[in-house]
Amino acid sequence: MLKILLIYMLSLSLIYGQEKSYPEIDSMLLQANPKFHKEGKLKEGIQFNLKLLEKCRKQNYEKGIGWSYVNIGNLYSTLSQYNESLRYLYLAEKIIYKTEDASLKTRVNIEIGKVNQFLGLNDVALDYYNKAISEAGKNKDLKMKKRYMSYVYACKADNFKLMEQYDSLRYYFQKSFLIDGDPLTAANIADYFFTYKKENIDSAAHYLNIAEAKLRKNHYSKFHHVIVYSNYGEYYYEKKEFNKALNYFLKSLKIARELGKTNKVKLLYQNISKSYSALGENENATYYLQKYTRINDSLNKIEKQALNLSVKKLIKDKELENKMENSKIKDKNHFVLVIIISTAIILMILGYYFYRKKKKEKEILIQNQQTEIIKKDLEKLNLELKVNDAFKEVLELARKNDPIFLARFKEVYPEFCANLLHLFPCMASSELTFCAYLKLNLSSKEIAKYTFVTIRAVQIRKNRLRKKI
C-alpha cells in the first residue's frame, strides 16, 4: 500500500510539477532583442518575436510565451506605441505566475513600470520597479542579478526625476553606476549636475567623458549614443558654448530619427531651436521650433489616446482575467476533488496498517512541528535583520548629516511622514527632518552633535514643536 501511494504521488508530481525547457528558443528570445535595438530594426524585431511566439504556443512553452510577450512589449514601447506595448506586457504579467524564472518576472515588472512612467503614472511605475528589485534579488545567476539591479535602479532614478525628487534621483543613479558603470547612467548623473547642481558643473564633464570613453570601447546600442550626445549638447549649452552644443544635438538627432525615437526627436528639435536662437540664426531657430510644435501636438494626442485606451484595457483585462480565473478554479476544484477522494481511499487503507505504529508517527509529527516552528522563527529573525539593516542605514545618514537622509527615511518609514503631513500640512521640511531624528530615538545630545548646534538649541526646538502640534 505504501509503495502504491508513493508511486501515485510521484506520478502527479511529474505530470503537473515539471517545467519544459527549450534551450534553443531561450537563446533566441534572450539574444535577439539587443541585436534589433543596436541595429535600429525594431519593426523587424516585432515580426521575429511574433514568429517565436507562435512556435512557443505550439509547444505549449509557457516561459517562452512570456519572454515573447516581454520582447514585443519592449519593442512597441521603444516605438512609443504604448497601448500595444501594454497589451503584450499585461499578457506576460499573467504568465509569470506560472513560472519560477526570476529574470522573466524582473523584466515584466521593469517594462510595465517604464510604460506607466512614460504615461505619467509615476506612482504606479514606482510600485512595479520595487517589485522588479525584489525579483532581481532572487536571481541565482550573479551576473544577471547585477545587470538587472543596475538597470532597475536607473529606471527608478529616472522616475524620481519626473516626480521632482532629485536627492533620490542622484542616490539611485549612483547605485546603478557603482554596479555596472553603463554610459547611459553616467550621462544621466551628468544631467543631474548641469541641471540641478550647476555650481558643480565640472562633475558633469567628468561623467560625460566616462560615458563617451565607454561608447568608444564597447559595442553599445545606438540609443546609448543618442542619450550621451544629447546630454553633451545640454552641457555645452549650459556652458554657453552654443556651436559645440548644436553639433552634439544634430549628431543625436540623426541617430534618434534612424531609431524612430519620436519622444527624443521632439526634445532635440526644441534644443536645436534654442541653440540656433542663441547663435542669432533666427530662421533656423524658427524652422526647428515649428518642427518641435508639430511633433509635440501629435505626440500629446497619441499619448492621451494611449493613456485612455490603456486604462480601459487594463480594467477590461482584469474583468476577463477574473472570469477566466473563476473558470480555472472550477476545473481545478473538480480535479482536486478527484485527487482528494482517491487519496482518501488510499489513506483509509493505509490508516489501518499504520495504526500499530502510531507512537512512532507521533514522534515524527512532533519533530516536524518543531522544525516548522524553528523555520518560522528563522524567517522572523531574517525579517527583523532586514528591518535592522534599513534602520542602521538611515541612522548612519543621520549621523553624517547627509542631504539624502530625509528622502531615504521616507522610503524606510513612508507612513510616518505621510501621517505627520496629513495632520499638519504646513509642517516644513526642516521640521520633518527633526521629527525623523526623534523617530530614530536620538537624544538631544546626539541631535546637537550631528546637526552642529547646541543642546540648548535642540531642547528649544523640541518645545516649539510640542506647542505647534
Short mmCIF file of C-alpha atoms in Angstrom, two decimals:
data_model
loop_
_atom_site.label_atom_id
_atom_site.label_comp_id
_atom_site.label_asym_id
_atom_site.label_seq_id
_atom_site.Cartn_x
_atom_site.Cartn_y
_atom_site.Cartn_z
CA MET A 1 0.00 0.00 0.00
CA LEU A 2 2.86 2.40 0.86
CA LYS A 3 4.55 1.71 -2.49
CA ILE A 4 1.27 2.35 -4.34
CA LEU A 5 0.81 5.71 -2.58
CA LEU A 6 4.39 6.80 -3.31
CA ILE A 7 4.11 5.86 -6.99
CA TYR A 8 0.75 7.66 -7.21
CA MET A 9 2.05 10.90 -5.65
CA LEU A 10 5.28 10.79 -7.70
CA SER A 11 3.30 10.46 -10.92
CA LEU A 12 1.22 13.51 -10.07
CA SER A 13 4.39 15.46 -9.30
CA LEU A 14 5.97 14.54 -12.62
CA ILE A 15 2.87 15.35 -14.63
CA TYR A 16 2.00 18.70 -13.05
CA GLY A 17 5.24 19.91 -11.47
CA GLN A 18 7.74 19.58 -14.33
CA GLU A 19 8.60 22.68 -16.38
CA LYS A 20 9.61 22.16 -20.01
CA SER A 21 12.91 23.53 -21.32
CA TYR A 22 13.85 24.59 -24.86
CA PRO A 23 17.44 25.99 -24.77
CA GLU A 24 17.46 26.91 -28.49
CA ILE A 25 14.29 29.02 -28.13
CA ASP A 26 15.57 30.56 -24.88
CA SER A 27 18.79 31.61 -26.61
CA MET A 28 16.91 33.32 -29.47
CA LEU A 29 14.49 35.09 -27.11
CA LEU A 30 17.25 36.47 -24.88
CA GLN A 31 19.76 37.46 -27.58
CA ALA A 32 17.56 38.73 -30.42
CA ASN A 33 16.15 41.93 -28.88
CA PRO A 34 19.51 43.57 -28.01
CA LYS A 35 20.61 42.91 -31.61
CA PHE A 36 17.48 44.54 -33.08
CA HIS A 37 17.90 47.53 -30.74
CA LYS A 38 21.54 48.00 -31.76
CA GLU A 39 20.69 47.87 -35.45
CA GLY A 40 17.59 50.05 -35.03
CA LYS A 41 15.41 47.35 -36.69
CA LEU A 42 12.55 47.50 -34.20
CA LYS A 43 9.67 46.51 -36.51
CA GLU A 44 11.69 43.56 -37.81
CA GLY A 45 12.25 42.61 -34.17
CA ILE A 46 8.50 42.55 -33.53
CA GLN A 47 7.94 40.24 -36.50
CA PHE A 48 10.74 37.94 -35.34
CA ASN A 49 9.28 37.67 -31.82
CA LEU A 50 5.76 37.07 -33.16
CA LYS A 51 7.08 34.05 -35.08
CA LEU A 52 8.81 32.77 -31.95
CA LEU A 53 5.58 33.33 -30.01
CA GLU A 54 3.68 31.05 -32.38
CA LYS A 55 6.40 28.41 -32.05
CA CYS A 56 6.19 28.56 -28.24
CA ARG A 57 2.39 28.33 -28.32
CA LYS A 58 2.50 25.20 -30.50
CA GLN A 59 4.84 23.55 -27.99
CA ASN A 60 2.86 24.94 -25.02
CA TYR A 61 6.08 26.50 -23.68
CA GLU A 62 4.82 28.97 -21.01
CA LYS A 63 8.19 30.54 -20.22
CA GLY A 64 8.93 31.13 -23.93
CA ILE A 65 5.49 32.66 -24.42
CA GLY A 66 6.18 35.03 -21.51
CA TRP A 67 9.55 36.14 -22.91
CA SER A 68 7.99 36.68 -26.37
CA TYR A 69 5.34 38.96 -24.85
CA VAL A 70 8.00 40.93 -22.95
CA ASN A 71 10.20 41.38 -26.03
CA ILE A 72 7.27 42.54 -28.17
CA GLY A 73 6.06 44.90 -25.44
CA ASN A 74 9.57 46.36 -25.11
CA LEU A 75 9.88 46.99 -28.87
CA TYR A 76 6.44 48.64 -29.10
CA SER A 77 7.35 50.82 -26.11
CA THR A 78 10.57 51.92 -27.87
CA LEU A 79 8.41 52.92 -30.87
CA SER A 80 6.18 54.97 -28.48
CA GLN A 81 3.22 52.67 -29.23
CA TYR A 82 2.29 52.35 -25.55
CA ASN A 83 -1.15 50.84 -25.96
CA GLU A 84 0.19 47.90 -27.98
CA SER A 85 3.11 47.61 -25.55
CA LEU A 86 0.83 47.31 -22.51
CA ARG A 87 -1.39 44.78 -24.29
CA TYR A 88 1.51 42.33 -24.58
CA LEU A 89 3.06 43.19 -21.22
CA TYR A 90 -0.19 42.51 -19.33
CA LEU A 91 -0.35 39.11 -21.08
CA ALA A 92 3.23 38.49 -19.89
CA GLU A 93 2.21 39.50 -16.37
CA LYS A 94 -0.31 36.63 -16.30
CA ILE A 95 2.34 34.16 -17.45
CA ILE A 96 4.86 34.95 -14.69
CA TYR A 97 2.63 33.35 -12.05
CA LYS A 98 3.10 30.03 -13.84
CA THR A 99 6.92 30.05 -13.86
CA GLU A 100 9.77 30.39 -11.36
CA ASP A 101 12.03 32.33 -13.76
CA ALA A 102 13.27 35.33 -11.70
CA SER A 103 14.71 37.05 -14.80
CA LEU A 104 11.35 36.93 -16.59
CA LYS A 105 9.49 38.28 -13.54
CA THR A 106 12.04 41.09 -13.21
CA ARG A 107 11.78 42.12 -16.88
CA VAL A 108 7.97 42.09 -16.87
CA ASN A 109 7.83 44.45 -13.88
CA ILE A 110 10.51 46.75 -15.34
CA GLU A 111 8.81 47.04 -18.73
CA ILE A 112 5.34 47.70 -17.28
CA GLY A 113 6.91 50.26 -14.94
CA LYS A 114 8.60 52.03 -17.87
CA VAL A 115 5.38 52.34 -19.89
CA ASN A 116 3.46 53.69 -16.89
CA GLN A 117 6.31 56.16 -16.37
CA PHE A 118 6.05 57.34 -19.98
CA LEU A 119 2.30 57.83 -19.49
CA GLY A 120 2.86 59.94 -16.36
CA LEU A 121 1.64 57.29 -13.88
CA ASN A 122 4.77 57.65 -11.75
CA ASP A 123 3.40 56.11 -8.53
CA VAL A 124 2.27 53.02 -10.44
CA ALA A 125 5.69 52.86 -12.12
CA LEU A 126 7.44 53.06 -8.74
CA ASP A 127 5.40 50.09 -7.43
CA TYR A 128 6.45 47.98 -10.43
CA TYR A 129 10.11 48.99 -10.07
CA ASN A 130 10.07 47.94 -6.42
CA LYS A 131 8.60 44.56 -7.45
CA ALA A 132 11.38 44.26 -10.05
CA ILE A 133 14.06 44.90 -7.41
CA SER A 134 12.55 42.18 -5.22
CA GLU A 135 12.50 39.66 -8.09
CA ALA A 136 16.01 40.61 -9.30
CA GLY A 137 17.36 39.79 -5.84
CA LYS A 138 16.12 36.19 -6.26
CA ASN A 139 18.20 35.60 -9.41
CA LYS A 140 20.73 32.81 -8.81
CA ASP A 141 22.95 33.99 -11.67
CA LEU A 142 25.11 36.71 -10.03
CA LYS A 143 25.94 38.38 -13.36
CA MET A 144 22.27 38.63 -14.34
CA LYS A 145 21.36 39.78 -10.83
CA LYS A 146 23.84 42.71 -11.04
CA ARG A 147 22.70 43.59 -14.56
CA TYR A 148 19.03 43.76 -13.59
CA MET A 149 19.73 45.60 -10.32
CA SER A 150 21.72 48.25 -12.18
CA TYR A 151 19.01 48.65 -14.82
CA VAL A 152 16.06 48.90 -12.43
CA TYR A 153 17.94 51.36 -10.17
CA ALA A 154 18.48 53.57 -13.25
CA CYS A 155 14.79 53.31 -14.21
CA LYS A 156 13.76 54.15 -10.65
CA ALA A 157 16.08 57.18 -10.64
CA ASP A 158 14.61 58.39 -13.95
CA ASN A 159 11.13 58.06 -12.43
CA PHE A 160 12.18 60.14 -9.40
CA LYS A 161 13.32 62.84 -11.85
CA LEU A 162 9.77 63.12 -13.19
CA MET A 163 8.49 63.15 -9.59
CA GLU A 164 10.95 66.02 -8.86
CA GLN A 165 12.61 64.08 -6.03
CA TYR A 166 16.16 65.00 -7.01
CA ASP A 167 18.03 63.62 -4.00
CA SER A 168 16.50 60.19 -4.63
CA LEU A 169 17.28 60.60 -8.33
CA ARG A 170 21.01 61.02 -7.66
CA TYR A 171 21.02 58.29 -4.99
CA TYR A 172 19.65 55.59 -7.34
CA PHE A 173 21.67 56.67 -10.40
CA GLN A 174 24.84 56.38 -8.32
CA LYS A 175 23.76 52.93 -7.00
CA SER A 176 23.25 51.85 -10.61
CA PHE A 177 26.60 53.29 -11.73
CA LEU A 178 28.51 51.54 -8.92
CA ILE A 179 27.15 48.17 -10.09
CA ASP A 180 27.59 48.48 -13.85
CA GLY A 181 29.08 51.83 -14.94
CA ASP A 182 26.83 51.92 -18.02
CA PRO A 183 27.34 55.04 -20.25
CA LEU A 184 23.61 55.85 -20.05
CA THR A 185 23.83 56.02 -16.27
CA ALA A 186 26.99 58.14 -16.43
CA ALA A 187 25.24 60.54 -18.82
CA ASN A 188 22.22 60.77 -16.51
CA ILE A 189 24.42 61.57 -13.49
CA ALA A 190 25.99 64.32 -15.61
CA ASP A 191 22.47 65.63 -16.34
CA TYR A 192 21.84 65.84 -12.59
CA PHE A 193 24.85 68.14 -12.16
CA PHE A 194 24.30 70.53 -15.09
CA THR A 195 20.53 70.71 -14.45
CA TYR A 196 20.15 70.74 -10.66
CA LYS A 197 23.67 71.34 -9.27
CA LYS A 198 25.08 73.88 -11.71
CA GLU A 199 27.63 75.03 -9.16
CA ASN A 200 29.28 71.59 -9.64
CA ILE A 201 29.04 71.56 -13.44
CA ASP A 202 32.63 70.28 -13.78
CA SER A 203 31.39 66.99 -12.30
CA ALA A 204 29.03 66.74 -15.27
CA ALA A 205 32.00 66.93 -17.66
CA HIS A 206 33.73 64.14 -15.70
CA TYR A 207 30.78 61.74 -16.07
CA LEU A 208 30.20 62.65 -19.75
CA ASN A 209 33.83 61.88 -20.53
CA ILE A 210 33.43 58.49 -18.84
CA ALA A 211 30.28 57.83 -20.89
CA GLU A 212 31.96 58.74 -24.20
CA ALA A 213 35.04 56.63 -23.40
CA LYS A 214 32.81 53.61 -22.72
CA LEU A 215 30.98 54.15 -26.01
CA ARG A 216 34.30 54.01 -27.88
CA LYS A 217 35.49 50.84 -26.14
CA ASN A 218 32.32 48.74 -26.19
CA HIS A 219 29.54 47.91 -28.63
CA TYR A 220 26.62 49.71 -27.02
CA SER A 221 23.29 50.27 -28.81
CA LYS A 222 22.63 53.34 -30.92
CA PHE A 223 20.24 54.58 -28.24
CA HIS A 224 23.20 54.93 -25.85
CA HIS A 225 24.80 57.29 -28.40
CA VAL A 226 21.57 59.31 -28.64
CA ILE A 227 21.48 59.99 -24.88
CA VAL A 228 25.21 60.65 -24.43
CA TYR A 229 25.38 63.07 -27.41
CA SER A 230 22.17 64.81 -26.33
CA ASN A 231 23.48 65.30 -22.78
CA TYR A 232 26.79 66.59 -24.14
CA GLY A 233 24.75 69.16 -26.09
CA GLU A 234 22.87 70.26 -22.96
CA TYR A 235 26.16 70.51 -21.04
CA TYR A 236 27.75 72.78 -23.64
CA TYR A 237 24.56 74.84 -23.86
CA GLU A 238 24.80 75.49 -20.11
CA LYS A 239 28.45 76.47 -20.65
CA LYS A 240 27.23 78.87 -23.38
CA GLU A 241 29.36 77.09 -25.99
CA PHE A 242 26.47 77.06 -28.43
CA ASN A 243 28.30 75.80 -31.55
CA LYS A 244 29.52 72.69 -29.70
CA ALA A 245 26.05 72.19 -28.22
CA LEU A 246 24.45 72.41 -31.68
CA ASN A 247 26.88 69.86 -33.17
CA TYR A 248 26.09 67.31 -30.45
CA PHE A 249 22.32 67.89 -30.73
CA LEU A 250 22.46 67.33 -34.51
CA LYS A 251 24.53 64.10 -34.09
CA SER A 252 21.99 62.84 -31.57
CA LEU A 253 19.04 63.82 -33.80
CA LYS A 254 20.40 61.85 -36.76
CA ILE A 255 20.56 58.60 -34.75
CA ALA A 256 17.24 59.24 -32.94
CA ARG A 257 15.49 59.56 -36.33
CA GLU A 258 17.03 56.27 -37.52
CA LEU A 259 15.72 54.54 -34.38
CA GLY A 260 12.26 56.11 -34.63
CA LYS A 261 12.58 57.56 -31.10
CA THR A 262 9.86 60.16 -31.56
CA ASN A 263 9.94 61.43 -27.96
CA LYS A 264 13.69 62.05 -28.13
CA VAL A 265 13.40 63.66 -31.59
CA LYS A 266 10.86 66.10 -30.14
CA LEU A 267 13.20 67.22 -27.34
CA LEU A 268 16.13 67.52 -29.76
CA TYR A 269 14.11 69.79 -32.08
CA GLN A 270 13.49 72.07 -29.10
CA ASN A 271 17.16 72.10 -28.06
CA ILE A 272 18.37 72.70 -31.63
CA SER A 273 15.95 75.64 -31.94
CA LYS A 274 17.30 77.09 -28.66
CA SER A 275 20.89 76.70 -29.85
CA TYR A 276 20.23 78.42 -33.20
CA SER A 277 18.43 81.20 -31.37
CA ALA A 278 21.41 81.68 -29.03
CA LEU A 279 23.69 81.89 -32.11
CA GLY A 280 21.42 84.55 -33.64
CA GLU A 281 20.30 82.28 -36.53
CA ASN A 282 16.63 83.07 -36.15
CA GLU A 283 15.47 81.46 -39.41
CA ASN A 284 16.87 78.04 -38.42
CA ALA A 285 15.59 78.54 -34.88
CA THR A 286 12.05 79.14 -36.17
CA TYR A 287 12.27 76.15 -38.54
CA TYR A 288 13.13 73.69 -35.75
CA LEU A 289 10.66 75.29 -33.34
CA GLN A 290 7.87 74.65 -35.87
CA LYS A 291 9.01 71.02 -36.22
CA TYR A 292 9.00 70.70 -32.42
CA THR A 293 5.48 72.16 -32.17
CA ARG A 294 4.07 69.81 -34.81
CA ILE A 295 5.59 66.66 -33.30
CA ASN A 296 4.67 67.74 -29.76
CA ASP A 297 0.99 68.24 -30.70
CA SER A 298 0.97 64.86 -32.44
CA LEU A 299 2.58 63.06 -29.50
CA ASN A 300 0.28 64.69 -26.94
CA LYS A 301 -2.72 63.42 -28.88
CA ILE A 302 -1.27 59.91 -29.23
CA GLU A 303 -0.27 59.70 -25.56
CA LYS A 304 -3.68 60.89 -24.40
CA GLN A 305 -5.38 58.24 -26.54
CA ALA A 306 -2.90 55.60 -25.35
CA LEU A 307 -3.49 56.51 -21.71
CA ASN A 308 -7.28 56.34 -22.05
CA LEU A 309 -7.16 53.12 -24.03
CA SER A 310 -4.59 51.56 -21.71
CA VAL A 311 -6.62 52.29 -18.59
CA LYS A 312 -9.80 50.95 -20.22
CA LYS A 313 -7.92 47.93 -21.46
CA LEU A 314 -6.46 47.29 -18.03
CA ILE A 315 -9.94 47.31 -16.48
CA LYS A 316 -11.27 45.07 -19.24
CA ASP A 317 -8.31 42.67 -18.89
CA LYS A 318 -8.80 42.45 -15.14
CA GLU A 319 -12.52 41.63 -15.60
CA LEU A 320 -11.66 39.00 -18.22
CA GLU A 321 -8.91 37.64 -16.01
CA ASN A 322 -11.35 37.24 -13.12
CA LYS A 323 -13.81 35.34 -15.35
CA MET A 324 -11.05 33.05 -16.64
CA GLU A 325 -9.72 32.58 -13.14
CA ASN A 326 -13.18 31.57 -11.88
CA SER A 327 -13.46 29.05 -14.70
CA LYS A 328 -10.00 27.66 -13.92
CA ILE A 329 -10.86 27.45 -10.24
CA LYS A 330 -13.96 25.35 -11.06
CA ASP A 331 -11.89 22.97 -13.21
CA LYS A 332 -9.17 22.88 -10.60
CA ASN A 333 -11.70 22.18 -7.83
CA HIS A 334 -13.11 19.26 -9.80
CA PHE A 335 -9.61 17.86 -10.32
CA VAL A 336 -8.70 18.43 -6.67
CA LEU A 337 -11.94 16.67 -5.58
CA VAL A 338 -10.98 13.58 -7.60
CA ILE A 339 -7.49 13.65 -6.09
CA ILE A 340 -8.88 14.07 -2.56
CA ILE A 341 -11.33 11.18 -2.92
CA SER A 342 -8.66 8.90 -4.43
CA THR A 343 -6.14 9.89 -1.78
CA ALA A 344 -8.71 9.47 0.99
CA ILE A 345 -9.45 5.87 -0.06
CA ILE A 346 -5.75 5.02 -0.12
CA LEU A 347 -5.20 6.75 3.21
CA MET A 348 -8.08 4.84 4.79
CA ILE A 349 -6.46 1.57 3.77
CA LEU A 350 -3.07 2.75 4.92
CA GLY A 351 -4.54 4.13 8.16
CA TYR A 352 -5.31 0.65 9.48
CA TYR A 353 -1.81 -0.54 8.63
CA PHE A 354 -0.09 2.41 10.30
CA TYR A 355 -2.34 2.37 13.35
CA ARG A 356 0.03 -0.15 15.02
CA LYS A 357 2.93 2.25 14.60
CA LYS A 358 1.05 5.25 15.97
CA LYS A 359 3.60 6.06 18.65
CA LYS A 360 6.43 6.38 16.13
CA GLU A 361 4.29 8.55 13.85
CA LYS A 362 3.53 10.88 16.73
CA GLU A 363 7.23 11.34 17.37
CA ILE A 364 7.82 12.18 13.69
CA LEU A 365 4.87 14.58 13.71
CA ILE A 366 6.17 16.38 16.80
CA GLN A 367 9.61 16.61 15.21
CA ASN A 368 8.13 18.08 12.01
CA GLN A 369 6.15 20.61 14.03
CA GLN A 370 9.28 21.64 15.92
CA THR A 371 11.15 22.01 12.61
CA GLU A 372 8.35 24.21 11.25
CA ILE A 373 8.44 26.37 14.39
CA ILE A 374 12.23 26.77 14.04
CA LYS A 375 11.79 27.63 10.36
CA LYS A 376 9.20 30.30 11.16
CA ASP A 377 11.45 31.68 13.90
CA LEU A 378 14.31 31.90 11.39
CA GLU A 379 12.08 33.67 8.86
CA LYS A 380 11.02 36.12 11.57
CA LEU A 381 14.65 36.68 12.55
CA ASN A 382 15.65 37.28 8.91
CA LEU A 383 12.85 39.82 8.54
CA GLU A 384 13.98 41.59 11.72
CA LEU A 385 17.57 41.66 10.41
CA LYS A 386 16.40 43.28 7.16
CA VAL A 387 14.50 45.94 9.13
CA ASN A 388 17.57 46.49 11.32
CA ASP A 389 19.77 46.93 8.23
CA ALA A 390 17.45 49.64 6.87
CA PHE A 391 17.36 51.31 10.31
CA LYS A 392 21.18 51.25 10.53
CA GLU A 393 21.47 52.77 7.05
CA VAL A 394 19.11 55.64 7.91
CA LEU A 395 20.82 56.16 11.28
CA GLU A 396 24.21 56.37 9.57
CA LEU A 397 22.88 59.01 7.15
CA ALA A 398 21.58 60.99 10.17
CA ARG A 399 24.96 60.80 11.86
CA LYS A 400 26.68 62.14 8.73
CA ASN A 401 24.01 64.86 8.36
CA ASP A 402 23.71 63.61 4.78
CA PRO A 403 21.35 65.65 2.47
CA ILE A 404 19.61 62.46 1.30
CA PHE A 405 18.76 61.46 4.91
CA LEU A 406 15.12 62.65 4.75
CA ALA A 407 14.48 61.09 1.31
CA ARG A 408 15.83 57.71 2.44
CA PHE A 409 13.95 57.98 5.77
CA LYS A 410 10.67 58.46 3.86
CA GLU A 411 11.35 55.26 1.92
CA VAL A 412 12.02 53.23 5.08
CA TYR A 413 9.17 54.79 7.14
CA PRO A 414 6.69 56.04 4.49
CA GLU A 415 3.64 56.12 6.80
CA PHE A 416 5.36 58.23 9.46
CA CYS A 417 5.92 61.33 7.28
CA ALA A 418 2.62 60.84 5.44
CA ASN A 419 0.68 60.83 8.74
CA LEU A 420 2.53 63.89 10.03
CA LEU A 421 1.81 65.88 6.85
CA HIS A 422 -1.81 64.74 6.93
CA LEU A 423 -2.22 66.09 10.46
CA PHE A 424 -0.04 69.16 9.97
CA PRO A 425 0.09 70.12 6.24
CA CYS A 426 2.09 73.28 6.97
CA MET A 427 4.98 71.39 8.56
CA ALA A 428 8.30 72.45 6.99
CA SER A 429 10.92 70.06 5.61
CA SER A 430 13.32 71.01 8.42
CA GLU A 431 10.63 70.12 11.00
CA LEU A 432 10.03 66.78 9.28
CA THR A 433 13.77 66.08 9.46
CA PHE A 434 13.76 66.95 13.18
CA CYS A 435 10.78 64.62 13.75
CA ALA A 436 12.70 61.90 11.88
CA TYR A 437 15.60 62.28 14.34
CA LEU A 438 13.12 61.84 17.21
CA LYS A 439 11.57 58.80 15.50
CA LEU A 440 15.08 57.26 15.41
CA ASN A 441 15.18 57.76 19.22
CA LEU A 442 18.16 60.12 19.07
CA SER A 443 18.87 62.06 22.27
CA SER A 444 19.13 65.87 22.36
CA LYS A 445 22.87 65.48 22.76
CA GLU A 446 23.13 63.27 19.66
CA ILE A 447 20.94 65.57 17.55
CA ALA A 448 23.04 68.56 18.62
CA LYS A 449 26.22 66.71 17.69
CA TYR A 450 25.04 65.59 14.26
CA THR A 451 23.44 68.93 13.26
CA PHE A 452 26.25 71.08 14.67
CA VAL A 453 24.10 73.08 17.14
CA THR A 454 23.97 73.36 20.94
CA ILE A 455 21.97 71.01 23.15
CA ARG A 456 20.01 74.04 24.38
CA ALA A 457 19.02 74.87 20.79
CA VAL A 458 17.72 71.31 20.32
CA GLN A 459 15.66 71.50 23.53
CA ILE A 460 14.17 74.86 22.49
CA ARG A 461 13.27 73.34 19.13
CA LYS A 462 11.57 70.40 20.86
CA ASN A 463 9.45 72.76 22.95
CA ARG A 464 8.43 74.77 19.89
CA LEU A 465 7.48 71.61 18.06
CA ARG A 466 5.36 70.43 21.03
CA LYS A 467 3.49 73.75 21.05
CA LYS A 468 2.93 73.63 17.31
CA ILE A 469 1.40 70.14 17.34
#
